């Protein structure tokens, strides 16, 4: 009999494969489960169909959004209704934010999920903190109305200050030096 896995591990693997569309090798690396086990789960739980259905739904949403924008623009041109103009402005603002984020490379599959990473050196910690800042900014960009800007700005400022304090100066050579337990706990809290 094989090793029993926690349901959370199965759900996380399913999300990475179906929603984020990671390869099985990447999923195995992320969740620490053998690819043979993942393929068994894939077959048992119908992940291939879920993955295809989710991909189709994402495509449909993008197409529906484009069609809605087109229809609203045509209606605005035709009727010059201020309420329609307001709706068009909102749709266009959303589309522009998404396009800007995609151009900036901020919307990547699985980017909002914090990777489980080993932090064994200052360089590892700095990389993890930079990723945390990127995730927070991406999250704010994806949900601007749901973002409380002042606490976010404070968190980012504190994180950047910590990064600056940990970044070695030119005369420092050894980035492999270990971290104190207190510093590592603070970093884990921030990421």
N, CA, C and O atoms as a DFTB+ gen file, in Angstrom:
764 C
 N C O
     1  1       0.839      -1.174       0.000
     2  2       0.000       0.000       0.000
     3  2       0.888       1.242       0.000
     4  3       1.905       1.274       0.693
     5  1       0.518       2.255      -0.761
     6  2       1.317       3.463      -0.892
     7  2       1.114       4.417       0.272
     8  3       0.289       4.186       1.156
     9  1       1.875       5.479       0.250
    10  2       1.804       6.516       1.270
    11  2       0.474       7.248       1.162
    12  3       0.011       7.556       0.064
    13  1      -0.137       7.524       2.313
    14  2      -1.389       8.279       2.320
    15  2      -1.054       9.767       2.363
    16  3      -0.208      10.196       3.148
    17  1      -1.719      10.550       1.518
    18  2      -1.463      11.984       1.437
    19  2      -2.636      12.761       2.014
    20  3      -3.780      12.309       1.969
    21  1      -2.338      13.920       2.548
    22  2      -3.363      14.802       3.098
    23  2      -4.256      15.308       1.965
    24  3      -3.776      15.524       0.852
    25  1      -5.551      15.499       2.234
    26  2      -6.449      16.032       1.196
    27  2      -5.963      17.370       0.635
    28  3      -6.136      17.652      -0.551
    29  1      -5.350      18.197       1.501
    30  2      -4.852      19.497       1.038
    31  2      -3.804      19.337      -0.060
    32  3      -3.716      20.155      -0.975
    33  1      -3.017      18.277       0.045
    34  2      -1.981      18.020      -0.963
    35  2      -2.637      17.669      -2.298
    36  3      -2.210      18.134      -3.355
    37  1      -3.677      16.842      -2.233
    38  2      -4.395      16.453      -3.454
    39  2      -5.041      17.685      -4.085
    40  3      -4.970      17.876      -5.299
    41  1      -5.681      18.533      -3.245
    42  2      -6.348      19.727      -3.763
    43  2      -5.350      20.708      -4.364
    44  3      -5.607      21.309      -5.407
    45  1      -4.209      20.864      -3.697
    46  2      -3.176      21.768      -4.205
    47  2      -2.638      21.262      -5.543
    48  3      -2.440      22.042      -6.475
    49  1      -2.405      19.964      -5.629
    50  2      -1.914      19.372      -6.878
    51  2      -2.939      19.571      -7.989
    52  3      -2.584      19.913      -9.117
    53  1      -4.208      19.357      -7.665
    54  2      -5.269      19.546      -8.667
    55  2      -5.311      20.991      -9.143
    56  3      -5.444      21.248     -10.340
    57  1      -5.199      21.935      -8.216
    58  2      -5.230      23.343      -8.594
    59  2      -4.055      23.701      -9.503
    60  3      -4.223      24.386     -10.512
    61  1      -2.866      23.230      -9.133
    62  2      -1.693      23.541      -9.952
    63  2      -1.810      22.949     -11.350
    64  3      -1.428      23.590     -12.329
    65  1      -2.339      21.724     -11.453
    66  2      -2.455      21.076     -12.753
    67  2      -3.620      21.642     -13.560
    68  3      -3.460      21.962     -14.738
    69  1      -4.780      21.766     -12.938
    70  2      -5.991      22.153     -13.671
    71  2      -6.114      23.661     -13.873
    72  3      -6.394      24.119     -14.980
    73  1      -5.908      24.426     -12.814
    74  2      -6.121      25.870     -12.881
    75  2      -4.889      26.591     -13.421
    76  3      -4.983      27.395     -14.349
    77  1      -3.734      26.294     -12.829
    78  2      -2.504      26.976     -13.228
    79  2      -1.862      26.346     -14.457
    80  3      -0.976      26.937     -15.074
    81  1      -2.309      25.155     -14.807
    82  2      -1.842      24.395     -15.959
    83  2      -0.331      24.125     -15.909
    84  3       0.372      24.248     -16.911
    85  1       0.142      23.755     -14.715
    86  2       1.523      23.322     -14.562
    87  2       1.658      21.935     -15.180
    88  3       0.680      21.193     -15.274
    89  1       2.862      21.592     -15.598
    90  2       3.129      20.223     -16.037
    91  2       3.133      19.328     -14.801
    92  3       3.280      19.814     -13.680
    93  1       2.974      18.027     -15.003
    94  2       2.994      17.106     -13.872
    95  2       4.341      17.144     -13.152
    96  3       4.406      16.998     -11.932
    97  1       5.404      17.339     -13.910
    98  2       6.725      17.425     -13.306
    99  2       6.807      18.630     -12.376
   100  3       7.341      18.533     -11.271
   101  1       6.272      19.773     -12.828
   102  2       6.271      20.983     -11.999
   103  2       5.379      20.800     -10.772
   104  3       5.731      21.236      -9.676
   105  1       4.221      20.154     -10.955
   106  2       3.320      19.893      -9.825
   107  2       4.031      19.004      -8.804
   108  3       3.986      19.265      -7.602
   109  1       4.684      17.957      -9.294
   110  2       5.410      17.041      -8.411
   111  2       6.449      17.793      -7.592
   112  3       6.605      17.548      -6.396
   113  1       7.151      18.701      -8.235
   114  2       8.164      19.492      -7.555
   115  2       7.548      20.398      -6.491
   116  3       8.101      20.549      -5.402
   117  1       6.418      20.989      -6.805
   118  2       5.764      21.924      -5.877
   119  2       5.169      21.229      -4.656
   120  3       5.290      21.732      -3.538
   121  1       4.528      20.078      -4.860
   122  2       3.818      19.429      -3.747
   123  2       4.583      18.261      -3.133
   124  3       4.168      17.724      -2.106
   125  1       5.683      17.867      -3.743
   126  2       6.494      16.793      -3.181
   127  2       5.862      15.419      -3.284
   128  3       5.987      14.601      -2.372
   129  1       5.180      15.164      -4.398
   130  2       4.517      13.878      -4.630
   131  2       5.047      13.319      -5.946
   132  3       5.281      14.074      -6.890
   133  1       5.235      12.024      -6.015
   134  2       5.751      11.382      -7.229
   135  2       4.797      11.605      -8.404
   136  3       3.579      11.636      -8.228
   137  1       5.361      11.759      -9.595
   138  2       4.521      11.975     -10.777
   139  2       3.601      10.783     -11.030
   140  3       2.485      10.962     -11.516
   141  1       4.045       9.590     -10.713
   142  2       3.175       8.414     -10.914
   143  2       1.917       8.520     -10.046
   144  3       0.825       8.154     -10.481
   145  1       2.074       9.015      -8.836
   146  2       0.915       9.227      -7.951
   147  2       0.014      10.312      -8.524
   148  3      -1.210      10.183      -8.521
   149  1       0.636      11.388      -9.017
   150  2      -0.155      12.486      -9.600
   151  2      -0.953      12.004     -10.811
   152  3      -2.115      12.375     -10.976
   153  1      -0.338      11.182     -11.653
   154  2      -1.069      10.672     -12.821
   155  2      -2.221       9.769     -12.390
   156  3      -3.273       9.751     -13.030
   157  1      -2.024       9.027     -11.313
   158  2      -3.113       8.197     -10.795
   159  2      -4.265       9.081     -10.303
   160  3      -5.431       8.807     -10.587
   161  1      -3.930      10.132      -9.572
   162  2      -4.957      11.063      -9.111
   163  2      -5.651      11.730     -10.299
   164  3      -6.866      11.928     -10.296
   165  1      -4.868      12.065     -11.296
   166  2      -5.409      12.701     -12.505
   167  2      -6.505      11.837     -13.122
   168  3      -7.574      12.324     -13.488
   169  1      -6.213      10.555     -13.225
   170  2      -7.178       9.624     -13.801
   171  2      -8.377       9.436     -12.872
   172  3      -9.523       9.465     -13.319
   173  1      -8.110       9.244     -11.585
   174  2      -9.170       8.992     -10.602
   175  2     -10.144      10.159     -10.492
   176  3     -11.356       9.953     -10.429
   177  1      -9.623      11.375     -10.467
   178  2     -10.453      12.552     -10.224
   179  2     -10.806      13.337     -11.492
   180  3     -11.419      14.401     -11.404
   181  1     -10.433      12.833     -12.649
   182  2     -10.818      13.477     -13.904
   183  2     -10.178      14.836     -14.139
   184  3     -10.819      15.756     -14.648
   185  1      -8.920      14.953     -13.767
   186  2      -8.243      16.245     -13.884
   187  2      -8.109      16.729     -15.323
   188  3      -8.177      17.931     -15.578
   189  1      -7.920      15.808     -16.266
   190  2      -7.743      16.251     -17.658
   191  2      -8.983      16.982     -18.159
   192  3      -8.875      18.021     -18.810
   193  1     -10.174      16.433     -17.852
   194  2     -11.415      17.095     -18.256
   195  2     -11.580      18.435     -17.540
   196  3     -11.985      19.425     -18.151
   197  1     -11.264      18.462     -16.241
   198  2     -11.361      19.723     -15.489
   199  2     -10.430      20.773     -16.084
   200  3     -10.801      21.935     -16.249
   201  1      -9.210      20.338     -16.403
   202  2      -8.226      21.266     -16.969
   203  2      -8.735      21.833     -18.297
   204  3      -8.642      23.036     -18.542
   205  1      -9.268      20.965     -19.145
   206  2      -9.794      21.417     -20.441
   207  2     -11.000      22.336     -20.246
   208  3     -11.125      23.350     -20.933
   209  1     -11.886      21.985     -19.314
   210  2     -13.070      22.818     -19.062
   211  2     -12.692      24.190     -18.521
   212  3     -13.279      25.200     -18.908
   213  1     -11.708      24.221     -17.624
   214  2     -11.261      25.505     -17.085
   215  2     -10.600      26.365     -18.160
   216  3     -10.825      27.574     -18.219
   217  1      -9.795      25.749     -18.997
   218  2      -9.151      26.490     -20.086
   219  2     -10.212      27.067     -21.028
   220  3     -10.104      28.210     -21.473
   221  1     -11.236      26.263     -21.324
   222  2     -12.318      26.740     -22.190
   223  2     -13.079      27.876     -21.521
   224  3     -13.434      28.857     -22.175
   225  1     -13.334      27.749     -20.210
   226  2     -14.052      28.803     -19.484
   227  2     -13.264      30.112     -19.487
   228  3     -13.841      31.184     -19.673
   229  1     -11.936      30.029     -19.278
   230  2     -11.106      31.237     -19.321
   231  2     -11.154      31.879     -20.700
   232  3     -11.244      33.100     -20.824
   233  1     -11.094      31.057     -21.720
   234  2     -11.171      31.561     -23.092
   235  2     -12.525      32.224     -23.339
   236  3     -12.603      33.299     -23.934
   237  1     -13.596      31.561     -22.869
   238  2     -14.943      32.123     -23.033
   239  2     -15.075      33.455     -22.310
   240  3     -15.668      34.394     -22.843
   241  1     -14.530      33.546     -21.107
   242  2     -14.609      34.798     -20.344
   243  2     -13.912      35.921     -21.102
   244  3     -14.449      37.023     -21.218
   245  1     -12.707      35.643     -21.622
   246  2     -11.994      36.675     -22.393
   247  2     -12.793      37.079     -23.625
   248  3     -12.908      38.265     -23.934
   249  1     -13.344      36.093     -24.327
   250  2     -14.137      36.401     -25.521
   251  2     -15.392      37.184     -25.152
   252  3     -15.735      38.153     -25.830
   253  1     -16.087      36.774     -24.082
   254  2     -17.292      37.487     -23.645
   255  2     -16.974      38.922     -23.250
   256  3     -17.754      39.836     -23.518
   257  1     -15.824      39.115     -22.613
   258  2     -15.412      40.459     -22.207
   259  2     -15.188      41.337     -23.438
   260  3     -15.604      42.496     -23.461
   261  1     -14.545      40.795     -24.441
   262  2     -14.305      41.550     -25.674
   263  2     -15.629      41.873     -26.356
   264  3     -15.841      42.997     -26.810
   265  1     -16.520      40.882     -26.426
   266  2     -17.828      41.112     -27.050
   267  2     -18.649      42.130     -26.266
   268  3     -19.332      42.963     -26.862
   269  1     -18.588      42.073     -24.937
   270  2     -19.319      43.041     -24.114
   271  2     -18.787      44.449     -24.347
   272  3     -19.557      45.399     -24.488
   273  1     -17.464      44.574     -24.386
   274  2     -16.864      45.892     -24.654
   275  2     -17.295      46.403     -26.020
   276  3     -17.651      47.573     -26.161
   277  1     -17.267      45.544     -27.020
   278  2     -17.662      45.930     -28.371
   279  2     -19.125      46.368     -28.412
   280  3     -19.461      47.404     -28.985
   281  1     -19.989      45.561     -27.794
   282  2     -21.416      45.894     -27.778
   283  2     -21.691      47.205     -27.069
   284  3     -22.500      48.007     -27.534
   285  1     -21.019      47.431     -25.938
   286  2     -21.218      48.671     -25.187
   287  2     -20.704      49.877     -25.967
   288  3     -21.337      50.932     -25.962
   289  1     -19.570      49.730     -26.633
   290  2     -19.048      50.834     -27.444
   291  2     -20.006      51.192     -28.575
   292  3     -20.264      52.367     -28.835
   293  1     -20.533      50.162     -29.247
   294  2     -21.489      50.409     -30.331
   295  2     -22.741      51.097     -29.804
   296  3     -23.270      52.008     -30.441
   297  1     -23.212      50.660     -28.643
   298  2     -24.402      51.249     -28.041
   299  2     -24.133      52.703     -27.646
   300  3     -24.990      53.568     -27.827
   301  1     -22.953      52.963     -27.111
   302  2     -22.591      54.331     -26.728
   303  2     -22.551      55.245     -27.951
   304  3     -23.069      56.361     -27.917
   305  1     -21.936      54.766     -29.024
   306  2     -21.850      55.562     -30.250
   307  2     -23.245      55.834     -30.805
   308  3     -23.542      56.933     -31.274
   309  1     -24.081      54.823     -30.742
   310  2     -25.431      54.921     -31.298
   311  2     -26.336      55.835     -30.468
   312  3     -27.028      56.684     -31.030
   313  1     -26.344      55.677     -29.156
   314  2     -27.317      56.382     -28.319
   315  2     -26.730      57.524     -27.497
   316  3     -27.478      58.378     -27.021
   317  1     -25.430      57.560     -27.321
   318  2     -24.744      58.566     -26.523
   319  2     -25.388      58.730     -25.138
   320  3     -25.610      59.845     -24.667
   321  1     -25.675      57.607     -24.514
   322  2     -26.287      57.552     -23.189
   323  2     -25.189      57.648     -22.128
   324  3     -24.241      56.865     -22.167
   325  1     -25.293      58.598     -21.170
   326  2     -24.252      58.740     -20.147
   327  2     -24.065      57.480     -19.296
   328  3     -22.941      57.176     -18.898
   329  1     -25.143      56.742     -19.009
   330  2     -25.008      55.519     -18.223
   331  2     -24.218      54.458     -18.980
   332  3     -23.409      53.738     -18.396
   333  1     -24.457      54.371     -20.266
   334  2     -23.698      53.431     -21.090
   335  2     -22.240      53.883     -21.146
   336  3     -21.328      53.058     -21.106
   337  1     -22.026      55.193     -21.238
   338  2     -20.670      55.742     -21.242
   339  2     -19.917      55.389     -19.972
   340  3     -18.732      55.059     -20.015
   341  1     -20.609      55.459     -18.839
   342  2     -19.998      55.091     -17.559
   343  2     -19.612      53.615     -17.555
   344  3     -18.522      53.262     -17.105
   345  1     -20.498      52.748     -18.055
   346  2     -20.219      51.308     -18.122
   347  2     -19.037      51.030     -19.044
   348  3     -18.173      50.212     -18.729
   349  1     -19.006      51.714     -20.182
   350  2     -17.902      51.538     -21.134
   351  2     -16.585      51.957     -20.490
   352  3     -15.574      51.270     -20.630
   353  1     -16.600      53.076     -19.789
   354  2     -15.388      53.556     -19.121
   355  2     -14.865      52.511     -18.137
   356  3     -13.663      52.250     -18.087
   357  1     -15.763      51.916     -17.357
   358  2     -15.366      50.884     -16.396
   359  2     -14.773      49.665     -17.073
   360  3     -13.737      49.154     -16.647
   361  1     -15.433      49.194     -18.136
   362  2     -14.926      48.031     -18.869
   363  2     -13.569      48.314     -19.508
   364  3     -12.676      47.468     -19.483
   365  1     -13.423      49.494     -20.072
   366  2     -12.157      49.847     -20.723
   367  2     -11.031      50.003     -19.697
   368  3      -9.893      49.613     -19.954
   369  1     -11.356      50.577     -18.534
   370  2     -10.342      50.716     -17.488
   371  2      -9.864      49.340     -17.023
   372  3      -8.668      49.124     -16.828
   373  1     -10.801      48.420     -16.848
   374  2     -10.439      47.057     -16.453
   375  2      -9.578      46.394     -17.520
   376  3      -8.569      45.765     -17.202
   377  1      -9.966      46.531     -18.772
   378  2      -9.207      45.937     -19.870
   379  2      -7.793      46.515     -19.941
   380  3      -6.830      45.789     -20.184
   381  1      -7.676      47.843     -19.726
   382  2      -6.349      48.469     -19.763
   383  2      -5.466      47.978     -18.618
   384  3      -4.276      47.732     -18.814
   385  1      -6.044      47.833     -17.421
   386  2      -5.255      47.339     -16.288
   387  2      -4.767      45.923     -16.547
   388  3      -3.617      45.594     -16.257
   389  1      -5.639      45.087     -17.090
   390  2      -5.232      43.721     -17.389
   391  2      -4.141      43.688     -18.448
   392  3      -3.174      42.936     -18.326
   393  1      -4.294      44.503     -19.486
   394  2      -3.294      44.533     -20.555
   395  2      -1.949      45.037     -20.038
   396  3      -0.902      44.496     -20.393
   397  1      -1.978      46.079     -19.195
   398  2      -0.736      46.609     -18.623
   399  2      -0.049      45.558     -17.756
   400  3       1.171      45.399     -17.806
   401  1      -0.839      44.849     -16.968
   402  2      -0.272      43.810     -16.102
   403  2       0.348      42.692     -16.923
   404  3       1.427      42.199     -16.593
   405  1      -0.329      42.291     -17.990
   406  2       0.214      41.234     -18.850
   407  2       1.504      41.694     -19.513
   408  3       2.465      40.930     -19.602
   409  1       1.530      42.956     -19.987
   410  2       2.753      43.471     -20.608
   411  2       3.894      43.530     -19.603
   412  3       5.047      43.274     -19.950
   413  1       3.579      43.862     -18.379
   414  2       4.608      43.956     -17.348
   415  2       5.013      42.583     -16.823
   416  3       5.931      42.466     -16.010
   417  1       4.331      41.556     -17.286
   418  2       4.658      40.204     -16.862
   419  2       4.188      39.883     -15.463
   420  3       4.710      38.973     -14.820
   421  1       3.198      40.630     -14.985
   422  2       2.743      40.432     -13.614
   423  2       1.727      39.318     -13.474
   424  3       1.626      38.710     -12.409
   425  1       0.972      39.035     -14.525
   426  2      -0.035      37.994     -14.419
   427  2       0.539      36.728     -15.032
   428  3       0.512      36.524     -16.245
   429  1       1.046      35.905     -14.169
   430  2       1.608      34.631     -14.581
   431  2       0.872      33.534     -13.841
   432  3       0.403      33.736     -12.721
   433  1       0.773      32.401     -14.452
   434  2       0.068      31.289     -13.821
   435  2       0.707      30.967     -12.478
   436  3       1.914      30.749     -12.375
   437  1      -0.120      30.944     -11.474
   438  2       0.336      30.556     -10.157
   439  2       1.165      31.594      -9.429
   440  3       1.734      31.291      -8.380
   441  1       1.250      32.798      -9.947
   442  2       2.126      33.779      -9.341
   443  2       1.618      34.235      -7.978
   444  3       2.428      34.595      -7.125
   445  1       0.329      34.234      -7.745
   446  2      -0.192      34.689      -6.471
   447  2      -0.005      33.663      -5.369
   448  3      -0.128      33.989      -4.189
   449  1       0.290      32.436      -5.740
   450  2       0.552      31.408      -4.744
   451  2       1.993      31.551      -4.278
   452  3       2.914      31.629      -5.090
   453  1       2.176      31.584      -2.984
   454  2       3.525      31.688      -2.444
   455  2       4.226      30.341      -2.575
   456  3       3.742      29.340      -2.046
   457  1       5.348      30.303      -3.268
   458  2       6.067      29.040      -3.391
   459  2       6.676      28.650      -2.051
   460  3       7.094      29.508      -1.273
   461  1       6.721      27.366      -1.794
   462  2       7.398      26.883      -0.598
   463  2       8.874      26.820      -0.968
   464  3       9.305      25.986      -1.764
   465  1       9.616      27.708      -0.378
   466  2      11.023      27.770      -0.736
   467  2      11.868      27.665       0.517
   468  3      11.492      28.129       1.593
   469  1      13.003      27.048       0.344
   470  2      13.958      26.982       1.445
   471  2      14.667      28.321       1.529
   472  3      15.086      28.886       0.519
   473  1      14.791      28.810       2.733
   474  2      15.529      30.046       2.947
   475  2      16.713      29.684       3.823
   476  3      16.601      29.553       5.042
   477  1      17.848      29.529       3.163
   478  2      19.051      29.100       3.860
   479  2      20.136      30.163       3.863
   480  3      21.167      30.012       4.519
   481  1      19.894      31.238       3.124
   482  2      20.906      32.287       3.050
   483  2      20.218      33.629       2.868
   484  3      19.011      33.700       2.635
   485  1      20.996      34.679       2.977
   486  2      20.450      36.020       2.754
   487  2      19.941      36.164       1.323
   488  3      18.914      36.799       1.083
   489  1      20.658      35.577       0.387
   490  2      20.236      35.667      -1.015
   491  2      18.861      35.013      -1.212
   492  3      18.014      35.545      -1.931
   493  1      18.646      33.856      -0.569
   494  2      17.341      33.187      -0.639
   495  2      16.253      34.069      -0.031
   496  3      15.160      34.193      -0.582
   497  1      16.565      34.678       1.107
   498  2      15.602      35.527       1.805
   499  2      15.247      36.753       0.975
   500  3      14.079      37.133       0.884
   501  1      16.246      37.361       0.380
   502  2      16.009      38.549      -0.454
   503  2      15.119      38.182      -1.639
   504  3      14.190      38.918      -1.969
   505  1      15.402      37.047      -2.279
   506  2      14.576      36.603      -3.411
   507  2      13.136      36.353      -2.969
   508  3      12.199      36.737      -3.670
   509  1      12.951      35.716      -1.816
   510  2      11.600      35.433      -1.316
   511  2      10.853      36.726      -1.006
   512  3       9.664      36.846      -1.304
   513  1      11.541      37.687      -0.414
   514  2      10.904      38.961      -0.089
   515  2      10.523      39.733      -1.352
   516  3       9.454      40.341      -1.413
   517  1      11.390      39.708      -2.351
   518  2      11.071      40.392      -3.622
   519  2       9.846      39.746      -4.287
   520  3       8.986      40.441      -4.828
   521  1       9.780      38.420      -4.240
   522  2       8.615      37.721      -4.793
   523  2       7.351      38.087      -4.025
   524  3       6.284      38.234      -4.622
   525  1       7.460      38.233      -2.715
   526  2       6.302      38.604      -1.897
   527  2       5.785      39.986      -2.287
   528  3       4.575      40.195      -2.372
   529  1       6.694      40.925      -2.522
   530  2       6.290      42.268      -2.956
   531  2       5.584      42.191      -4.305
   532  3       4.549      42.829      -4.497
   533  1       6.133      41.417      -5.245
   534  2       5.504      41.265      -6.557
   535  2       4.107      40.669      -6.434
   536  3       3.183      41.123      -7.108
   537  1       3.936      39.643      -5.569
   538  2       2.621      39.035      -5.383
   539  2       1.619      40.031      -4.817
   540  3       0.470      40.081      -5.257
   541  1       2.052      40.825      -3.840
   542  2       1.159      41.815      -3.237
   543  2       0.738      42.863      -4.262
   544  3      -0.428      43.253      -4.315
   545  1       1.682      43.312      -5.068
   546  2       1.355      44.298      -6.105
   547  2       0.427      43.699      -7.160
   548  3      -0.508      44.358      -7.616
   549  1       0.685      42.464      -7.542
   550  2      -0.176      41.794      -8.515
   551  2      -1.585      41.641      -7.970
   552  3      -2.563      41.883      -8.679
   553  1      -1.687      41.243      -6.726
   554  2      -2.992      41.084      -6.092
   555  2      -3.738      42.414      -6.075
   556  3      -4.934      42.462      -6.360
   557  1      -3.036      43.488      -5.742
   558  2      -3.662      44.817      -5.719
   559  2      -4.108      45.230      -7.111
   560  3      -5.164      45.841      -7.273
   561  1      -3.311      44.900      -8.113
   562  2      -3.661      45.239      -9.486
   563  2      -4.884      44.464      -9.963
   564  3      -5.730      45.000     -10.678
   565  1      -4.967      43.203      -9.560
   566  2      -6.092      42.379      -9.972
   567  2      -7.376      42.747      -9.243
   568  3      -8.465      42.514      -9.767
   569  1      -7.273      43.320      -8.044
   570  2      -8.460      43.700      -7.279
   571  2      -8.241      45.081      -6.662
   572  3      -8.097      45.193      -5.445
   573  1      -8.214      46.138      -7.490
   574  2      -7.910      47.467      -6.960
   575  2      -8.948      47.961      -5.948
   576  3      -8.597      48.655      -4.994
   577  1     -10.217      47.612      -6.148
   578  2     -11.248      48.066      -5.223
   579  2     -11.141      47.376      -3.874
   580  3     -11.499      47.953      -2.848
   581  1     -10.652      46.150      -3.871
   582  2     -10.535      45.383      -2.639
   583  2      -9.205      45.577      -1.928
   584  3      -8.901      44.863      -0.973
   585  1      -8.417      46.530      -2.383
   586  2      -7.097      46.753      -1.809
   587  2      -7.110      47.988      -0.936
   588  3      -7.498      49.071      -1.374
   589  1      -6.681      47.817       0.306
   590  2      -6.510      48.945       1.220
   591  2      -5.090      49.458       1.003
   592  3      -4.122      48.830       1.431
   593  1      -4.976      50.591       0.344
   594  2      -3.696      51.069      -0.166
   595  2      -2.704      51.424       0.945
   596  3      -1.523      51.099       0.826
   597  1      -3.144      52.074       2.008
   598  2      -2.207      52.515       3.046
   599  2      -1.502      51.357       3.739
   600  3      -0.276      51.384       3.846
   601  1      -2.228      50.325       4.222
   602  2      -1.503      49.190       4.815
   603  2      -0.597      48.484       3.809
   604  3       0.498      48.043       4.161
   605  1      -1.053      48.374       2.548
   606  2      -0.230      47.737       1.523
   607  2       1.060      48.525       1.320
   608  3       2.143      47.943       1.257
   609  1       0.946      49.841       1.217
   610  2       2.134      50.680       1.028
   611  2       3.083      50.540       2.208
   612  3       4.299      50.491       2.023
   613  1       2.538      50.475       3.420
   614  2       3.371      50.314       4.619
   615  2       4.102      48.968       4.590
   616  3       5.294      48.896       4.887
   617  1       3.365      47.884       4.223
   618  2       3.980      46.557       4.153
   619  2       5.115      46.534       3.129
   620  3       6.196      46.008       3.393
   621  1       4.851      47.110       1.966
   622  2       5.860      47.112       0.905
   623  2       7.072      47.939       1.325
   624  3       8.211      47.553       1.060
   625  1       6.829      49.083       1.984
   626  2       7.936      49.916       2.453
   627  2       8.780      49.148       3.472
   628  3      10.009      49.169       3.403
   629  1       8.120      48.467       4.420
   630  2       8.854      47.682       5.427
   631  2       9.639      46.546       4.786
   632  3      10.783      46.278       5.156
   633  1       9.008      45.880       3.820
   634  2       9.679      44.769       3.144
   635  2      10.891      45.268       2.369
   636  3      11.958      44.656       2.419
   637  1      10.729      46.375       1.652
   638  2      11.861      46.934       0.902
   639  2      12.981      47.395       1.827
   640  3      14.157      47.271       1.484
   641  1      12.626      47.929       3.006
   642  2      13.653      48.332       3.974
   643  2      14.433      47.112       4.465
   644  3      15.653      47.161       4.625
   645  1      13.708      46.019       4.700
   646  2      14.379      44.791       5.135
   647  2      15.290      44.259       4.025
   648  3      16.414      43.826       4.282
   649  1      14.789      44.299       2.791
   650  2      15.621      43.862       1.653
   651  2      16.893      44.696       1.585
   652  3      17.986      44.154       1.423
   653  1      16.750      46.032       1.710
   654  2      17.915      46.916       1.662
   655  2      18.901      46.602       2.779
   656  3      20.113      46.602       2.566
   657  1      18.371      46.333       3.982
   658  2      19.268      46.052       5.110
   659  2      19.997      44.717       4.930
   660  3      21.092      44.533       5.460
   661  1      19.396      43.794       4.190
   662  2      20.001      42.474       3.998
   663  2      20.891      42.402       2.763
   664  3      21.728      41.508       2.645
   665  1      20.707      43.343       1.849
   666  2      21.484      43.319       0.609
   667  2      22.941      43.621       0.931
   668  3      23.251      44.655       1.523
   669  1      23.828      42.721       0.542
   670  2      25.244      42.923       0.877
   671  2      25.819      44.133       0.146
   672  3      25.476      44.424      -1.000
   673  1      26.691      44.810       0.847
   674  2      27.394      45.945       0.248
   675  2      28.500      45.380      -0.635
   676  3      28.809      44.190      -0.568
   677  1      29.081      46.217      -1.441
   678  2      30.095      45.748      -2.385
   679  2      31.272      45.080      -1.698
   680  3      31.878      44.166      -2.258
   681  1      31.609      45.528      -0.479
   682  2      32.764      44.948       0.195
   683  2      32.426      43.640       0.917
   684  3      33.327      42.954       1.401
   685  1      31.144      43.289       0.995
   686  2      30.736      42.023       1.595
   687  2      30.712      40.945       0.526
   688  3      30.150      41.143      -0.551
   689  1      31.304      39.837       0.815
   690  2      31.391      38.772      -0.181
   691  2      30.456      37.609       0.107
   692  3      29.926      37.008      -0.827
   693  1      30.236      37.273       1.384
   694  2      29.603      36.013       1.755
   695  2      28.094      36.155       1.911
   696  3      27.620      36.582       2.963
   697  1      27.324      35.796       0.860
   698  2      25.867      35.806       0.936
   699  2      25.331      34.482       1.434
   700  3      24.125      34.357       1.648
   701  1      26.165      33.510       1.623
   702  2      25.720      32.190       2.064
   703  2      25.601      32.120       3.586
   704  3      25.185      31.101       4.136
   705  1      25.967      33.200       4.253
   706  2      25.912      33.217       5.705
   707  2      24.480      32.930       6.156
   708  3      23.522      33.427       5.563
   709  1      24.348      32.133       7.199
   710  2      23.028      31.753       7.712
   711  2      22.269      32.929       8.294
   712  3      22.828      34.001       8.524
   713  1      20.973      32.705       8.528
   714  2      20.106      33.726       9.084
   715  2      19.798      33.389      10.532
   716  3      19.732      32.221      10.914
   717  1      19.611      34.432      11.331
   718  2      19.194      34.184      12.710
   719  2      17.744      33.705      12.687
   720  3      17.002      33.982      11.745
   721  1      17.357      32.993      13.725
   722  2      15.980      32.485      13.821
   723  2      14.995      33.643      13.840
   724  3      13.918      33.553      13.251
   725  1      15.357      34.729      14.511
   726  2      14.480      35.903      14.596
   727  2      14.271      36.538      13.217
   728  3      13.149      36.888      12.851
   729  1      15.356      36.682      12.462
   730  2      15.259      37.269      11.127
   731  2      14.467      36.359      10.202
   732  3      13.635      36.833       9.428
   733  1      14.720      35.050      10.275
   734  2      13.971      34.121       9.430
   735  2      12.472      34.160       9.756
   736  3      11.642      34.096       8.849
   737  1      12.123      34.265      11.046
   738  2      10.698      34.354      11.429
   739  2      10.073      35.632      10.876
   740  3       8.933      35.613      10.411
   741  1      10.806      36.735      10.924
   742  2      10.290      38.000      10.387
   743  2      10.063      37.891       8.875
   744  3       9.064      38.382       8.351
   745  1      10.997      37.246       8.189
   746  2      10.872      37.061       6.744
   747  2       9.669      36.204       6.429
   748  3       8.888      36.539       5.539
   749  1       9.500      35.087       7.151
   750  2       8.344      34.202       6.926
   751  2       7.036      34.960       7.146
   752  3       6.059      34.727       6.433
   753  1       7.010      35.849       8.109
   754  2       5.813      36.645       8.378
   755  2       5.497      37.569       7.200
   756  3       4.333      37.781       6.861
   757  1       6.532      38.109       6.588
   758  2       6.350      39.055       5.493
   759  2       5.985      38.372       4.184
   760  3       5.314      38.969       3.342
   761  1       6.418      37.128       4.001
   762  2       6.110      36.459       2.746
   763  2       4.866      35.639       2.947
   764  3       4.406      34.978       2.016
